[in-house]
GROMACS .gro file of C-alpha atoms in nm:
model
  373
    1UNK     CA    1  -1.972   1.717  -0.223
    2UNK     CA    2  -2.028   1.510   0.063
    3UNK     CA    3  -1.963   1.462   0.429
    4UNK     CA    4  -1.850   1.083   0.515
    5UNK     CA    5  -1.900   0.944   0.887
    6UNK     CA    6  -1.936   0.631   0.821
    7UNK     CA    7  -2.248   0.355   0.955
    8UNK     CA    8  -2.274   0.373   1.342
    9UNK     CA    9  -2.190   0.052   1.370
   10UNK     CA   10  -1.815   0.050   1.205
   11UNK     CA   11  -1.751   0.405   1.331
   12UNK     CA   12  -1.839   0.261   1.699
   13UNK     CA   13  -1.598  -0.088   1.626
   14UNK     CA   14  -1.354   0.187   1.505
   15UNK     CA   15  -1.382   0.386   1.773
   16UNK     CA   16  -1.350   0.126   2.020
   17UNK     CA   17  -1.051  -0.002   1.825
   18UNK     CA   18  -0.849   0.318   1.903
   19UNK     CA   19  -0.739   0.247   2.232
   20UNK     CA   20  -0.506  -0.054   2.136
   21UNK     CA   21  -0.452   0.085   1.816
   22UNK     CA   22  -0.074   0.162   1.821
   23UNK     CA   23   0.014  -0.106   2.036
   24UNK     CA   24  -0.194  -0.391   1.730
   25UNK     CA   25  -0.017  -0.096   1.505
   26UNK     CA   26   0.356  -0.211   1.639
   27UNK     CA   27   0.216  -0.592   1.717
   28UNK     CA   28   0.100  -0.628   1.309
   29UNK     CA   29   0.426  -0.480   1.192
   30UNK     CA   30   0.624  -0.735   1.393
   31UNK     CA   31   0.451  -0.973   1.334
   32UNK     CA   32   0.522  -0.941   0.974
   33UNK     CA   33   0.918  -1.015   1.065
   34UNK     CA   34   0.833  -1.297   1.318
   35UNK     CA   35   0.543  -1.524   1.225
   36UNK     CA   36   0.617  -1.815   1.004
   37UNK     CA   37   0.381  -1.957   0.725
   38UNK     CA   38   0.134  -2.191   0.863
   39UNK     CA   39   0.291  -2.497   0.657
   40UNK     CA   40   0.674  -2.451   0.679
   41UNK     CA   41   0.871  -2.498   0.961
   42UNK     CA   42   0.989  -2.135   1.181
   43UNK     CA   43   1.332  -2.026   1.180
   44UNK     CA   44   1.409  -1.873   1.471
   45UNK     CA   45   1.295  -1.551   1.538
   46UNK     CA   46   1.618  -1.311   1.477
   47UNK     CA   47   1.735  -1.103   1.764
   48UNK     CA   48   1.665  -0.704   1.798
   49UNK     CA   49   1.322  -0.667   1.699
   50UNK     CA   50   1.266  -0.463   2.047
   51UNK     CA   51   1.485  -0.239   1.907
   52UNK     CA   52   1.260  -0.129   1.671
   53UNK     CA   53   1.128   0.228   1.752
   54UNK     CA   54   1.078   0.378   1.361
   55UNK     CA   55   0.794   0.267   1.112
   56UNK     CA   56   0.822   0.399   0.787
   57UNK     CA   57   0.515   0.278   0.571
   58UNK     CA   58   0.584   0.356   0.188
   59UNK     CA   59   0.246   0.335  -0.033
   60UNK     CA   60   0.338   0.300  -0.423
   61UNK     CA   61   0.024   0.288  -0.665
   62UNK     CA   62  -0.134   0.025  -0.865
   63UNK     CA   63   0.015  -0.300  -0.896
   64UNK     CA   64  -0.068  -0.624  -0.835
   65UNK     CA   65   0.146  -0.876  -0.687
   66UNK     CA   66   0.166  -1.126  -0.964
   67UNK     CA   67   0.227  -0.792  -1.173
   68UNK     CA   68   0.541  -0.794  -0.980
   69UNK     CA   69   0.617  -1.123  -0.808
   70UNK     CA   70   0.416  -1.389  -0.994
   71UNK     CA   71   0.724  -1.509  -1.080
   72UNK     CA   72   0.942  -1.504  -0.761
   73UNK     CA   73   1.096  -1.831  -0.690
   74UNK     CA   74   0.871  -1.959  -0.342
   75UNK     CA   75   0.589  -1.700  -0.387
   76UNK     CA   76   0.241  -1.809  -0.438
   77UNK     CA   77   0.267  -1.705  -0.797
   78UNK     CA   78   0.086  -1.779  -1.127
   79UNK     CA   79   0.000  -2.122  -1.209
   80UNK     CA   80   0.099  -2.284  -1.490
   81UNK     CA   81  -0.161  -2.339  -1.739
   82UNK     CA   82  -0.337  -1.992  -1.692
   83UNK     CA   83  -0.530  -1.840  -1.965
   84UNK     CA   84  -0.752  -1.545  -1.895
   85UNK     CA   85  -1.048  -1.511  -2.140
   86UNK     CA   86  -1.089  -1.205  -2.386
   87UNK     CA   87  -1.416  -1.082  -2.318
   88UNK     CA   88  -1.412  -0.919  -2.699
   89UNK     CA   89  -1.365  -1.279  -2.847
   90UNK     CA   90  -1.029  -1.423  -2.982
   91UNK     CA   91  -0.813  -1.629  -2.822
   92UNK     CA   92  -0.752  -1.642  -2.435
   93UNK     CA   93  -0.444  -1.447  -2.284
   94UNK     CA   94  -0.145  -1.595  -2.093
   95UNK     CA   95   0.061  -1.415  -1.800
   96UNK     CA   96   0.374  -1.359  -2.039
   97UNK     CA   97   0.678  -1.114  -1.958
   98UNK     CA   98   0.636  -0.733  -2.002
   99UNK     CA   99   0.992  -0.567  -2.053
  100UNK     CA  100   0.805  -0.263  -2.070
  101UNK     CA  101   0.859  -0.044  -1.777
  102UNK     CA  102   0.567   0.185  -1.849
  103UNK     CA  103   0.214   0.034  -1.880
  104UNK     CA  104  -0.132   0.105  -1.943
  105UNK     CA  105  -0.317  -0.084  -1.623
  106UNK     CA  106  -0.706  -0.146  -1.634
  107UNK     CA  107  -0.973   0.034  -1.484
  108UNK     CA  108  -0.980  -0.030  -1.139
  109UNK     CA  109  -1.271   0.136  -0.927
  110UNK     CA  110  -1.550  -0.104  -0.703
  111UNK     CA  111  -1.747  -0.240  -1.064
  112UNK     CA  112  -1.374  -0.339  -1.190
  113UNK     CA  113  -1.296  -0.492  -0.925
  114UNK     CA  114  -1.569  -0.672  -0.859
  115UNK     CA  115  -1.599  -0.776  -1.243
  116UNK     CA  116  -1.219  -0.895  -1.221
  117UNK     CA  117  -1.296  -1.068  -0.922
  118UNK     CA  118  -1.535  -1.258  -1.112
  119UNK     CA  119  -1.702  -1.435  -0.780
  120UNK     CA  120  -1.353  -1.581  -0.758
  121UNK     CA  121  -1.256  -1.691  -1.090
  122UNK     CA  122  -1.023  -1.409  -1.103
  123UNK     CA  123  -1.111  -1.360  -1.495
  124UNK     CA  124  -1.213  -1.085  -1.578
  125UNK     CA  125  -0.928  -0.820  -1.611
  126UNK     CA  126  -0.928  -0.785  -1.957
  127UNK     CA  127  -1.255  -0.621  -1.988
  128UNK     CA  128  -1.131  -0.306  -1.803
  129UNK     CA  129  -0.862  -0.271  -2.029
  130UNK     CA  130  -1.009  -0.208  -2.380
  131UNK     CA  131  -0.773   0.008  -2.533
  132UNK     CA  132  -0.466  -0.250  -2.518
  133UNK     CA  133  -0.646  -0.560  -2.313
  134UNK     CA  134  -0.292  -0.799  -2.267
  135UNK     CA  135  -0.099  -0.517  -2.083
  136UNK     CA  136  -0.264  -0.613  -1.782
  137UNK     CA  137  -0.190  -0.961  -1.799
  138UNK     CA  138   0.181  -0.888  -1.859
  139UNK     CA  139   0.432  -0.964  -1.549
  140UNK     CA  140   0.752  -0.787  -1.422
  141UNK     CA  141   1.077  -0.927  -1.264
  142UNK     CA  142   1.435  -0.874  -1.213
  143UNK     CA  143   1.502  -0.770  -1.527
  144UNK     CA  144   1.222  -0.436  -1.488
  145UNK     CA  145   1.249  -0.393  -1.111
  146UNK     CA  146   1.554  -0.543  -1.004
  147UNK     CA  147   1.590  -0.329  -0.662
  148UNK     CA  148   1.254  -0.490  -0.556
  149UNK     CA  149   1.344  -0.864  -0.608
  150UNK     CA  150   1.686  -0.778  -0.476
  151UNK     CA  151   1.516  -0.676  -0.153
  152UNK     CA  152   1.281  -0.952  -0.147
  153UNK     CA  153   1.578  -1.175  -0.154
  154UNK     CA  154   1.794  -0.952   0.103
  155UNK     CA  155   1.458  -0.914   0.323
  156UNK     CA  156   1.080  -1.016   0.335
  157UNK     CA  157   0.821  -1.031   0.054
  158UNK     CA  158   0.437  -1.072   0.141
  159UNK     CA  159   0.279  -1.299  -0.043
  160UNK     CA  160  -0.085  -1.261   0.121
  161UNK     CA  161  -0.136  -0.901   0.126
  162UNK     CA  162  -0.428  -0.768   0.022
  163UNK     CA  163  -0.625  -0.396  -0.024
  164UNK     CA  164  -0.877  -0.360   0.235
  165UNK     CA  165  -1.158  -0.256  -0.049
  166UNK     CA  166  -1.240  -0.387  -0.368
  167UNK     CA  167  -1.239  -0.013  -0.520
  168UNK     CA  168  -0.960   0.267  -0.612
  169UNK     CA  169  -0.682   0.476  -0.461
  170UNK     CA  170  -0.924   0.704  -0.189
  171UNK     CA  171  -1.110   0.444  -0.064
  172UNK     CA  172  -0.761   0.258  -0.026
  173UNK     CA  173  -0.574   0.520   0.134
  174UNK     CA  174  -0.860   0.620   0.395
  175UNK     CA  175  -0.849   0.223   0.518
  176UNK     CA  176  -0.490   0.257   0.546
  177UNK     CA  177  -0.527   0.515   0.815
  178UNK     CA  178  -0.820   0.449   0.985
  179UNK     CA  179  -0.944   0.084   0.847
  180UNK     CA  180  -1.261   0.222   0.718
  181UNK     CA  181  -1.415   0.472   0.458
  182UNK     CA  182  -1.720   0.576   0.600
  183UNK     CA  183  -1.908   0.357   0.345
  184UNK     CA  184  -1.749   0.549   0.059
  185UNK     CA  185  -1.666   0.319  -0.224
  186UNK     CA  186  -1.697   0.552  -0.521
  187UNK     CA  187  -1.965   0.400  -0.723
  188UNK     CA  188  -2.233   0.657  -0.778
  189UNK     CA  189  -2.128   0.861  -0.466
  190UNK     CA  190  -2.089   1.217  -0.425
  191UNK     CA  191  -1.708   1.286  -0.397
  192UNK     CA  192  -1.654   1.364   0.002
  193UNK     CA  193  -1.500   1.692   0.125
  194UNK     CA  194  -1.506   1.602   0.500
  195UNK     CA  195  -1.466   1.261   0.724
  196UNK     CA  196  -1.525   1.265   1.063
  197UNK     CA  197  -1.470   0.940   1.153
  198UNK     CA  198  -1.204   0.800   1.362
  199UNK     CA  199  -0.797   0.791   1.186
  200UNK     CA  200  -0.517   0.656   1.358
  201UNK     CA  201  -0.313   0.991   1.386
  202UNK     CA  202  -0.576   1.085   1.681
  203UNK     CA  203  -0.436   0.824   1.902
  204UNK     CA  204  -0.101   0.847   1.805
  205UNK     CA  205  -0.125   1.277   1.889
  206UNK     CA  206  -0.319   1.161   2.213
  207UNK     CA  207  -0.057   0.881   2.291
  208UNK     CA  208   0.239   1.116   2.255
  209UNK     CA  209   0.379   0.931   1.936
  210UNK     CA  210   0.575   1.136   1.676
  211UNK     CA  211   0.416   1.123   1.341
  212UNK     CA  212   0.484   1.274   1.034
  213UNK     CA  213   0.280   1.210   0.645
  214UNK     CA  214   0.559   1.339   0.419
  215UNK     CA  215   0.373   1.423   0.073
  216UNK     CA  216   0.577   1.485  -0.243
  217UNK     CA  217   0.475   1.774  -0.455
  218UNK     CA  218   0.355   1.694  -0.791
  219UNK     CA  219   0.018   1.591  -1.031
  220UNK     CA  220  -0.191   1.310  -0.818
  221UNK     CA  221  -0.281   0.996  -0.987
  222UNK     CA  222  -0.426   0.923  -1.331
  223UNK     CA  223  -0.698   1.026  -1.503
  224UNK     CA  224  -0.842   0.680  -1.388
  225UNK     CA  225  -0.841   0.770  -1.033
  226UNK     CA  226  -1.030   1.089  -1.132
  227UNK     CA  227  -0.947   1.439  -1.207
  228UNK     CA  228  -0.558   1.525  -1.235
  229UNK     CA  229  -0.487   1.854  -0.984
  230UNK     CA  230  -0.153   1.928  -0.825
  231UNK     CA  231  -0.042   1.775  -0.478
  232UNK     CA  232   0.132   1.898  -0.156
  233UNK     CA  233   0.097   1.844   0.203
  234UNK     CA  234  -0.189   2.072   0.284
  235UNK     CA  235  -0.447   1.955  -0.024
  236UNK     CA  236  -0.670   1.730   0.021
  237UNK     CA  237  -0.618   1.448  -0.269
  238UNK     CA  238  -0.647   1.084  -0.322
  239UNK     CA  239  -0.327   1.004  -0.189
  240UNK     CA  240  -0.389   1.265   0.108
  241UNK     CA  241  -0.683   1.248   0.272
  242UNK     CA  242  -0.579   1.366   0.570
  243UNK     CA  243  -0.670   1.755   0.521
  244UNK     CA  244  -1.026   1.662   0.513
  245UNK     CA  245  -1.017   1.534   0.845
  246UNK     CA  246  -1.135   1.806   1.081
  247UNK     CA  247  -0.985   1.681   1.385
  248UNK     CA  248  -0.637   1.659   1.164
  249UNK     CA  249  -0.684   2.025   0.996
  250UNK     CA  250  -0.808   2.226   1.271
  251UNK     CA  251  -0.524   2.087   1.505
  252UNK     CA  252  -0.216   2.336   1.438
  253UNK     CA  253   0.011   2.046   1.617
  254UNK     CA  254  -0.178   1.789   1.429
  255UNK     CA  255  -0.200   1.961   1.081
  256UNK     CA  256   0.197   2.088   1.132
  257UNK     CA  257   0.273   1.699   1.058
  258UNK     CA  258   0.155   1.705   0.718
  259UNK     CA  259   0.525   1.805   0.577
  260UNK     CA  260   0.663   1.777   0.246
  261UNK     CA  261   0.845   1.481   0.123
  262UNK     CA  262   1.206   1.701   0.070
  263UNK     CA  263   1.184   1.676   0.503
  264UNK     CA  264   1.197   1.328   0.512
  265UNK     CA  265   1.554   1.288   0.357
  266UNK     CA  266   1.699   1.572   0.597
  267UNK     CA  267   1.503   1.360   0.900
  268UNK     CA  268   1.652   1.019   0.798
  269UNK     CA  269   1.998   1.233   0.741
  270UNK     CA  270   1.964   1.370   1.096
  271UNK     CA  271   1.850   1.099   1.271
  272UNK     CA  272   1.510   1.252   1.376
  273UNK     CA  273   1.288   1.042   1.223
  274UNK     CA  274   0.967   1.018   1.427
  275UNK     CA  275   0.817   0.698   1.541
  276UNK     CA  276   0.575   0.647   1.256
  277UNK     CA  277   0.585   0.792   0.919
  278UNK     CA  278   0.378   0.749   0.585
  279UNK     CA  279   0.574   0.870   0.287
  280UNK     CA  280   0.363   0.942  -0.038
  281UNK     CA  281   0.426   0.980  -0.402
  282UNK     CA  282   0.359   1.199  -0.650
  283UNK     CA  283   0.214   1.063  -0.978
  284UNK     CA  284   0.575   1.061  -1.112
  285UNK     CA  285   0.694   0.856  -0.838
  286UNK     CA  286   0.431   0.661  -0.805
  287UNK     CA  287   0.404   0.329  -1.043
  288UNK     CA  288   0.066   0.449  -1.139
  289UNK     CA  289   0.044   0.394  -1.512
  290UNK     CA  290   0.112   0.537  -1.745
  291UNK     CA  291   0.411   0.619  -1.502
  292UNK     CA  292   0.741   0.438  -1.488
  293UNK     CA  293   0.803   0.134  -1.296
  294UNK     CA  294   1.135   0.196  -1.312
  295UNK     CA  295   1.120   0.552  -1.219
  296UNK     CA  296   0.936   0.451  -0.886
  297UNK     CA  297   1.153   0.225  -0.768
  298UNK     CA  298   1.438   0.448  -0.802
  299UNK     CA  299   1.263   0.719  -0.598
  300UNK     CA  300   1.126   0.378  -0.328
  301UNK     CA  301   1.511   0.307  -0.325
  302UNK     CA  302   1.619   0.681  -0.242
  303UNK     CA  303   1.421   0.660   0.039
  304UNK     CA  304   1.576   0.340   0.134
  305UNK     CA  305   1.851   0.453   0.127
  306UNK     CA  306   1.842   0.746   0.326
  307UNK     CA  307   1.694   0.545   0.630
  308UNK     CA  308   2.001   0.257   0.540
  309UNK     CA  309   2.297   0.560   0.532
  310UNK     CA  310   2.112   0.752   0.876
  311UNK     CA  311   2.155   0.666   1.210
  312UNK     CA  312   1.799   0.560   1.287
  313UNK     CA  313   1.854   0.219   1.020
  314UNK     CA  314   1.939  -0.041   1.348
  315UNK     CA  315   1.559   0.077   1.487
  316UNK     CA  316   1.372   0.104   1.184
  317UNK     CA  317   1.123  -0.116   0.994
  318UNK     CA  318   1.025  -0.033   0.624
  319UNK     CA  319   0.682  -0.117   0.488
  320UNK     CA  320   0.631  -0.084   0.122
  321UNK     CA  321   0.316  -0.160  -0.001
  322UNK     CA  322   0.110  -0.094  -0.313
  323UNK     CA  323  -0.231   0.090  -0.218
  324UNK     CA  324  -0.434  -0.119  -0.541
  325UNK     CA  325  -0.418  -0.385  -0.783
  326UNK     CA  326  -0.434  -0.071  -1.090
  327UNK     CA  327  -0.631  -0.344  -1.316
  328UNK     CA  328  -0.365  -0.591  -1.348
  329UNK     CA  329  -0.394  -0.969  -1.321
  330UNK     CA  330  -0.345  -1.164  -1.052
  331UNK     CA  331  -0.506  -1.496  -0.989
  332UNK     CA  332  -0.539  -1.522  -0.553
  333UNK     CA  333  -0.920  -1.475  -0.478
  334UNK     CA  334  -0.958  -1.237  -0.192
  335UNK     CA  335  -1.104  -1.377   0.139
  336UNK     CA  336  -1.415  -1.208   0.226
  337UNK     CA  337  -1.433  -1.053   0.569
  338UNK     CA  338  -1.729  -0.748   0.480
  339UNK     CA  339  -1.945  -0.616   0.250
  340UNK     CA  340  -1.635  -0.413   0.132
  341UNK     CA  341  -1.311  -0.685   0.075
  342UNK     CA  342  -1.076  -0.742   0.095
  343UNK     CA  343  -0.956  -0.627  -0.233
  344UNK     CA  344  -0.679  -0.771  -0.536
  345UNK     CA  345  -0.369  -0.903  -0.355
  346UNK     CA  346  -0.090  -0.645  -0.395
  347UNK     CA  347   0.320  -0.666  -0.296
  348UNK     CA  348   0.438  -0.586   0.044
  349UNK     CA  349   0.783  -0.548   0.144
  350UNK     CA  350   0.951  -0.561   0.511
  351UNK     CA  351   1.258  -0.447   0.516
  352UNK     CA  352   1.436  -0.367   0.851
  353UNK     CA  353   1.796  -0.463   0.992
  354UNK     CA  354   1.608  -0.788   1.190
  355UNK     CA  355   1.424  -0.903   0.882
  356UNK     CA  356   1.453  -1.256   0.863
  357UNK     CA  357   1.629  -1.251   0.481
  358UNK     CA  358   1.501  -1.421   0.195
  359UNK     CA  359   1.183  -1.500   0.377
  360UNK     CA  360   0.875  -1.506   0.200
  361UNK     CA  361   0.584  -1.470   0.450
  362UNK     CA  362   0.282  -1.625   0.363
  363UNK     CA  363   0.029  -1.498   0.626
  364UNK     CA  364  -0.315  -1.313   0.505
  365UNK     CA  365  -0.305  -0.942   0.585
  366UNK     CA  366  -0.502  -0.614   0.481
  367UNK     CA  367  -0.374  -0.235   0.431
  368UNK     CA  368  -0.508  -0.114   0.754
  369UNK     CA  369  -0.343   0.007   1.080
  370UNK     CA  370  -0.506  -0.223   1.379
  371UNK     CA  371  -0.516  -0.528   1.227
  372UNK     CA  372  -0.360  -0.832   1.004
  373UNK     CA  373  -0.635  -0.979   0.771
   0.00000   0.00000   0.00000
């Protein structure tokens, strides 16, 4: 096992980063409702957004967005004419409609990625899916996840959105709360036990900002993302890497955050929702093959819901984002900022009561917390 700190000179840009973190935190999630795409024409901005005092941030597992929206009427979706070779020979495969609502995915750790990448010819998925290689070029719509497209067409969808790291679910989930991984990609690395670098909840405890990381008990991912253990608030796992934080765990005020996902329905229902919250999935909620699409975005929708029906909906924004691509097609080369991304474009969804509706927003961004892409 290993301890991660990270190179000195991201932990010091991180560190630096910290004091403007929540205010680039709030700045980034606005800016998701109020910038237009650099080649249409800006509606105006709707009124309300200062009333926004809640972030929920929802991470689902493994999809990518043409998975999902490649489709969607005004999304930068698949182009016509694609046909992504078969690395075993045969005939190339075209996107083509999935109604299955559980799939098998690819392999999708830092070699897959970079091997679907392809140096940007976004070809070679197939090879990290051996056992059935055209599930991963299949596609989803309204007829699979029809609560999704309905709020993409009642809210925002994010066509730009990428991971922050061309590797798996960890790596993913450490970027989402402190925009780096302490070098740990997961190719050939000792598994960590311990970061010490920088995470965002530090400034928020420091700031005075009520936070809560609501974890639903359960299995963690797939045997893809490593080895399958049971889940809750206080374990350190893939999808919470929070309890190896030192600074998080030996905090009783910090670590008493960490709650279990049940909390978060009674919160919305009471109208105590703190300022920021991440809500995670177990594997059964998750999307992560070989679990249910459909089953995940009935649990995403329960939790929709109960920040729609409570009385902290007309100051809330919802994030819902999709922490990697999970092997699955999509044909957007990633801009390349570092040695480490960004990663395979994945869905993002703003929904909010000041969401500009049926907007599709077409501005680059990254899973981190200071920063757009």
């Amino acid at each position: 096992m290993a301890d991660v700190c990270g190179d000195s000179e991201r932990a010091n840009s991180s560190a630096r980063s910290w004091l403007f973190l929540l205010p680039v935190l709030v700045l980034v999630s606005l800016s998701l409702l109020t910038r237009p795409a650099v080649f249409a024409e800006a509606p105006a901005p709707p009124p309300g957004l200062e009333k926004i005092e809640h972030f929920v941030f929802i991470m689902q597992e493994n999809r990518s967005f043409d998975s999902y929206f490649g489709t969607y009427p005004g999304a930068e979706g698949i182009p016509p004419g694609v046909c992504v070779p078969n690395p075993a020979g045969g005939p190339c495969v075209t996107p083509y409609h999935d109604p299955n609502v559980v799939n098998q995915g690819g392999d999708h750790d830092w070699d897959n990625a970079l091997a679907s990448i392809d140096g940007g010819q976004m070809d070679g998925f197939i090879a990290g899916s051996a056992d059935k290689p055209g599930d991963v070029i299949g596609w989803h719509d309204f007829r699979e996840i029809p609560n999704y497209w309905s709020y993409a067409q009642l809210y925002v969808l994010q066509d730009r959105l990428f991971e922050s790291i061309t590797s798996y679910s960890l790596p993913a989930h450490l970027y989402m709360l402190a925009a780096q991984s302490g070098g740990y990609i997961g190719d050939g690395q000792a598994y960590p036990d311990s970061f010490t670098f920088p995470e965002i909840t530090e400034l928020l405890g420091t700031g005075k900002i009520d936070w809560k990381y609501y974890v639903n008990s359960g299995k963690t991912p797939g045997f893809s993302d490593g080895v399958d253990t049971d889940q809750d608030e206080k374990v350190f796992t893939h999808w919470n890497p929070l309890p190896a934080f030192p600074a998080v765990k030996n905090d009783p005020n910090q670590f008493g955050r960490l709650v279990n996902a049940n909390q978060f329905y009674t919160d919305a229902k009471n109208g105590t929702l703190p300022q920021v919250s991440w809500v995670i999935p177990n594997a059964t909620q998750s999307e992560h093959p070989p679990n249910s699409v459909r089953a995940g975005m009935s649990y995403v929708t329960g939790l929709v819901n109960a920040v729609m029906q409570g009385p902290n909906w007309n100051s809330s924004a919802i994030f819902i984002s999709w922490d990697d691509w999970g092997g699955f097609y999509d044909h957007v080369t990633p801009p390349k900022v570092d040695k480490y991304g960004l990663g395979i474009r994945v869905p993002g969804l703003v929904i909010s009561p000041y969401a500009r509706q049926g907007y599709v927003h077409h501005k680059t961004y990254r899973l981190i917390p200071s920063s757009p892409g």
